[in-house]
Amino acid sequence: MSGTRGPRVAIIGCGLGGIAAAVKLKKKGLTDFTVFEQSDGPGGTWWDNRYPGCEVDIASHAYSFSFLTYDWTRTHAGQEELQRYTEHVLDRFDVRRHCRFGVRVESATWDDETARYEVRLADGTAEPFEVVISCLGLLSRPRYPDWPGLDRFEGPKFHTARWEHEHELTGKRVAVVGTGSTASQVVPAIAGKAGQLYVFQRQPGWVLPKDERDFTPRERALFRRLPFVQKVRRLFMFWKFRMLFKGYNPHGRTQRKILRLCHEYLEKTVEDPKLRAQLTPDYPWACKRPVLSTGFYPALNRPNVELVPHAVTRVTPNGIVDATGVERDIDVLVMATGFQTTKFLASLDVRGTGGVSIHDTWKDDPRAFLGITVPGYPNFFMLYGPNTNGGFSVIAQLERQAEVAARTVATMRRKRFRAVDTRPSATDRWVRWVDGQIRKNTSSSDGSCTNYYHAESGRNVTQWPKPHGEYYLLTKALPFLGFIKVR
Ligand code: NAP
């Protein structure tokens, strides 16, 4: 173990996960770490996603770190404010000097003899680290469609997470493909500009309004002067989500109540009965990620917006073809088609004991103890790993994972361990328990909806099946059962 400051730690990714890991290490007095980030700045998903209308759909006071109060300007922060927030946290905890931006990590290979990872960078150089914390995020790799003809489309075409702002949309014929959380923000933001906007919907989602607004100057002054009011508001929101979470039971009263609210909202907001029918899902609420959007339904009422209730199957040089074979001429193609969510660590070659690749260990069925560690990969931690998405605020989930990593590294330093690994039996028990919980809720694979939760194995590998509180307690209580000293 190097120096007195503890093991050398590589944090990969400087989104909110990487920042959480850095702050938690610092709070434990562990300062020998480097944060590698392939982009030219921090923010992760909020750096990548700059599409018109980009705004978080979880309330700002919950979608933020618990260890810092902040002067949010809106109930739900927009991309620019979230970007400013990440920069603020970075500076507030003096993390920036640990960051290396524009540096992509390609692989981390464990060496049994030295009890270290060789971390190889895209420029061909390599550096040794005793601990690696991967913070790559779940929603970082766009899912580009494989439609025939896409390459030959002659107009601008881009994914929402790689928005090309140089293209003027005013008066243009634009197609937005997808009706998930992203599309529901893009559509109202560009509907007033486009001459004609086609929205392609493969399967409708359940939608409720987000109720976003600016905080009044009085509210902001109150939150600034009495930070505990912010904390109370945060706790209240987590409690409210606990109540809402009862709706994840497909047979419960809350599910029925939420469905009623969704129907009422649709009825009240969408004028045309035919359009309402096309927008009505036929599966339980929260089978897909519920959409929270105040502007989406009203935008579909506009005369220049047409909902096409079919999948896209093909693209021509000047148009787009739906599953019924109808072609529509378009100038710009926007792919709001989501992310490659089930291929964890897809961009990172992680090799553990005996040089075995983590992708060979998983065989398309990613699993991890607490969603954080994998047997055979000593001193390797993951944030936003398998079955950790959900629980209300992903930032709260990330904080818990960062704490487990930082606590374990601090223990290694204190007890002079060189390597800790994860018990396979603890991992198996954890995964069995998670699977059992998922079977009880609406995000399980009963085939009634399409969602991005299921790997090729058919297992739901992305979702955390409970509110955040359970994850909080389990990540405090269980690590001692799973981690063992190996060196
Ligand atoms: P998504 O939920 O995976 O949605 C992708 C959309 O593309 C779906 O509507 C899908 O249809 C559609 N699609 C794919 N191929 C298609 C085809 N050939 N023809 C027509 N439609 C097609 O992706 P997302 O909207 O980017 O959201 C991903 C996640 O990011 C969200 O669930 C959320 O966790 C997060 N997010 C959060 C916020 C926030 O404010 N916090 C904002 C945006 C995103 P199907 O529904 O039929 O699969």
PDB file of C-alpha atoms in Angstrom, residues 293-394:
ATOM      1  CA  SER A 293     -43.920  16.014 -18.245  1.00  0.00           C
ATOM      2  CA  THR A 294     -46.167  19.051 -18.175  1.00  0.00           C
ATOM      3  CA  GLY A 295     -45.611  20.091 -21.779  1.00  0.00           C
ATOM      4  CA  PHE A 296     -45.801  16.805 -23.699  1.00  0.00           C
ATOM      5  CA  TYR A 297     -49.578  16.288 -24.049  1.00  0.00           C
ATOM      6  CA  PRO A 298     -50.327  19.990 -24.733  1.00  0.00           C
ATOM      7  CA  ALA A 299     -47.676  19.971 -27.492  1.00  0.00           C
ATOM      8  CA  LEU A 300     -49.454  17.064 -29.179  1.00  0.00           C
ATOM      9  CA  ASN A 301     -52.614  19.226 -29.459  1.00  0.00           C
ATOM     10  CA  ARG A 302     -50.812  21.663 -31.754  1.00  0.00           C
ATOM     11  CA  PRO A 303     -51.868  21.660 -35.411  1.00  0.00           C
ATOM     12  CA  ASN A 304     -48.255  21.322 -36.602  1.00  0.00           C
ATOM     13  CA  VAL A 305     -47.617  18.217 -34.441  1.00  0.00           C
ATOM     14  CA  GLU A 306     -48.677  14.710 -35.462  1.00  0.00           C
ATOM     15  CA  LEU A 307     -48.379  11.650 -33.260  1.00  0.00           C
ATOM     16  CA  VAL A 308     -47.581   8.630 -35.396  1.00  0.00           C
ATOM     17  CA  PRO A 309     -48.557   5.666 -33.226  1.00  0.00           C
ATOM     18  CA  HIS A 310     -46.179   3.227 -34.906  1.00  0.00           C
ATOM     19  CA  ALA A 311     -42.567   2.141 -34.709  1.00  0.00           C
ATOM     20  CA  VAL A 312     -40.073   3.410 -37.264  1.00  0.00           C
ATOM     21  CA  THR A 313     -38.837   0.606 -39.479  1.00  0.00           C
ATOM     22  CA  ARG A 314     -36.858   2.251 -42.246  1.00  0.00           C
ATOM     23  CA  VAL A 315     -35.322   5.535 -43.360  1.00  0.00           C
ATOM     24  CA  THR A 316     -35.058   6.828 -46.942  1.00  0.00           C
ATOM     25  CA  PRO A 317     -32.752   9.636 -48.180  1.00  0.00           C
ATOM     26  CA  ASN A 318     -35.470  12.234 -47.483  1.00  0.00           C
ATOM     27  CA  GLY A 319     -38.008  10.498 -45.285  1.00  0.00           C
ATOM     28  CA  ILE A 320     -38.939   8.066 -42.571  1.00  0.00           C
ATOM     29  CA  VAL A 321     -41.104   4.958 -42.867  1.00  0.00           C
ATOM     30  CA  ASP A 322     -43.331   3.579 -40.107  1.00  0.00           C
ATOM     31  CA  ALA A 323     -44.392  -0.004 -39.392  1.00  0.00           C
ATOM     32  CA  THR A 324     -47.484   0.373 -41.608  1.00  0.00           C
ATOM     33  CA  GLY A 325     -45.262   1.267 -44.570  1.00  0.00           C
ATOM     34  CA  VAL A 326     -46.229   4.958 -44.720  1.00  0.00           C
ATOM     35  CA  GLU A 327     -43.364   7.288 -45.635  1.00  0.00           C
ATOM     36  CA  ARG A 328     -43.229  10.899 -44.416  1.00  0.00           C
ATOM     37  CA  ASP A 329     -40.826  13.432 -45.880  1.00  0.00           C
ATOM     38  CA  ILE A 330     -38.629  15.064 -43.246  1.00  0.00           C
ATOM     39  CA  ASP A 331     -35.697  17.479 -43.052  1.00  0.00           C
ATOM     40  CA  VAL A 332     -34.283  16.566 -39.606  1.00  0.00           C
ATOM     41  CA  LEU A 333     -34.271  13.237 -37.735  1.00  0.00           C
ATOM     42  CA  VAL A 334     -34.022  13.237 -33.915  1.00  0.00           C
ATOM     43  CA  MET A 335     -33.453   9.884 -32.254  1.00  0.00           C
ATOM     44  CA  ALA A 336     -34.843   9.910 -28.714  1.00  0.00           C
ATOM     45  CA  THR A 337     -34.286   6.166 -28.622  1.00  0.00           C
ATOM     46  CA  GLY A 338     -32.647   5.842 -25.217  1.00  0.00           C
ATOM     47  CA  PHE A 339     -29.490   4.181 -23.978  1.00  0.00           C
ATOM     48  CA  GLN A 340     -27.668   0.846 -23.865  1.00  0.00           C
ATOM     49  CA  THR A 341     -28.570   0.214 -20.270  1.00  0.00           C
ATOM     50  CA  THR A 342     -27.969  -3.481 -19.774  1.00  0.00           C
ATOM     51  CA  LYS A 343     -24.362  -3.607 -20.981  1.00  0.00           C
ATOM     52  CA  PHE A 344     -22.676  -2.486 -17.768  1.00  0.00           C
ATOM     53  CA  LEU A 345     -19.045  -1.370 -18.130  1.00  0.00           C
ATOM     54  CA  ALA A 346     -19.359  -1.821 -21.910  1.00  0.00           C
ATOM     55  CA  SER A 347     -16.628   0.745 -22.590  1.00  0.00           C
ATOM     56  CA  LEU A 348     -14.222  -0.579 -19.956  1.00  0.00           C
ATOM     57  CA  ASP A 349     -12.232  -3.813 -20.101  1.00  0.00           C
ATOM     58  CA  VAL A 350     -12.013  -4.901 -16.460  1.00  0.00           C
ATOM     59  CA  ARG A 351      -9.905  -7.974 -15.710  1.00  0.00           C
ATOM     60  CA  GLY A 352      -9.727  -9.523 -12.282  1.00  0.00           C
ATOM     61  CA  THR A 353      -8.038 -12.492 -10.640  1.00  0.00           C
ATOM     62  CA  GLY A 354      -6.411 -14.730 -13.270  1.00  0.00           C
ATOM     63  CA  GLY A 355      -6.934 -12.101 -15.989  1.00  0.00           C
ATOM     64  CA  VAL A 356     -10.622 -13.004 -16.444  1.00  0.00           C
ATOM     65  CA  SER A 357     -12.740 -10.299 -18.118  1.00  0.00           C
ATOM     66  CA  ILE A 358     -15.762  -9.137 -16.138  1.00  0.00           C
ATOM     67  CA  HIS A 359     -17.840  -9.483 -19.307  1.00  0.00           C
ATOM     68  CA  ASP A 360     -16.921 -13.187 -19.511  1.00  0.00           C
ATOM     69  CA  THR A 361     -17.833 -13.587 -15.844  1.00  0.00           C
ATOM     70  CA  TRP A 362     -21.237 -11.974 -16.425  1.00  0.00           C
ATOM     71  CA  LYS A 363     -22.027 -13.607 -19.784  1.00  0.00           C
ATOM     72  CA  ASP A 364     -24.698 -10.952 -20.531  1.00  0.00           C
ATOM     73  CA  ASP A 365     -26.194 -11.327 -17.053  1.00  0.00           C
ATOM     74  CA  PRO A 366     -24.551  -8.597 -14.952  1.00  0.00           C
ATOM     75  CA  ARG A 367     -24.810  -9.099 -11.199  1.00  0.00           C
ATOM     76  CA  ALA A 368     -23.005  -7.561  -8.250  1.00  0.00           C
ATOM     77  CA  PHE A 369     -23.134  -7.629  -4.456  1.00  0.00           C
ATOM     78  CA  LEU A 370     -25.147  -4.542  -3.399  1.00  0.00           C
ATOM     79  CA  GLY A 371     -24.854  -3.620  -7.079  1.00  0.00           C
ATOM     80  CA  ILE A 372     -21.287  -2.559  -6.248  1.00  0.00           C
ATOM     81  CA  THR A 373     -18.745  -5.415  -6.222  1.00  0.00           C
ATOM     82  CA  VAL A 374     -18.163  -8.651  -8.124  1.00  0.00           C
ATOM     83  CA  PRO A 375     -16.378 -11.772  -6.775  1.00  0.00           C
ATOM     84  CA  GLY A 376     -13.009 -12.261  -8.455  1.00  0.00           C
ATOM     85  CA  TYR A 377     -12.467  -8.516  -8.934  1.00  0.00           C
ATOM     86  CA  PRO A 378     -10.610  -7.411  -5.786  1.00  0.00           C
ATOM     87  CA  ASN A 379     -10.542  -3.730  -4.855  1.00  0.00           C
ATOM     88  CA  PHE A 380     -12.966  -2.942  -7.699  1.00  0.00           C
ATOM     89  CA  PHE A 381     -16.147  -0.970  -7.013  1.00  0.00           C
ATOM     90  CA  MET A 382     -18.939   0.153  -9.304  1.00  0.00           C
ATOM     91  CA  LEU A 383     -21.338   3.029  -8.893  1.00  0.00           C
ATOM     92  CA  TYR A 384     -24.716   2.744 -10.670  1.00  0.00           C
ATOM     93  CA  GLY A 385     -24.070  -0.987 -11.125  1.00  0.00           C
ATOM     94  CA  PRO A 386     -26.593  -3.778 -11.685  1.00  0.00           C
ATOM     95  CA  ASN A 387     -30.018  -3.371 -10.009  1.00  0.00           C
ATOM     96  CA  THR A 388     -29.371   0.045  -8.478  1.00  0.00           C
ATOM     97  CA  ASN A 389     -31.476   2.262 -10.776  1.00  0.00           C
ATOM     98  CA  GLY A 390     -34.479   3.729  -8.980  1.00  0.00           C
ATOM     99  CA  GLY A 391     -35.226   4.325  -5.315  1.00  0.00           C
ATOM    100  CA  PHE A 392     -36.385   7.863  -6.238  1.00  0.00           C
ATOM    101  CA  SER A 393     -33.158   9.895  -6.434  1.00  0.00           C
ATOM    102  CA  VAL A 394     -30.286   8.253  -8.258  1.00  0.00           C
TER     103      VAL A 394
END
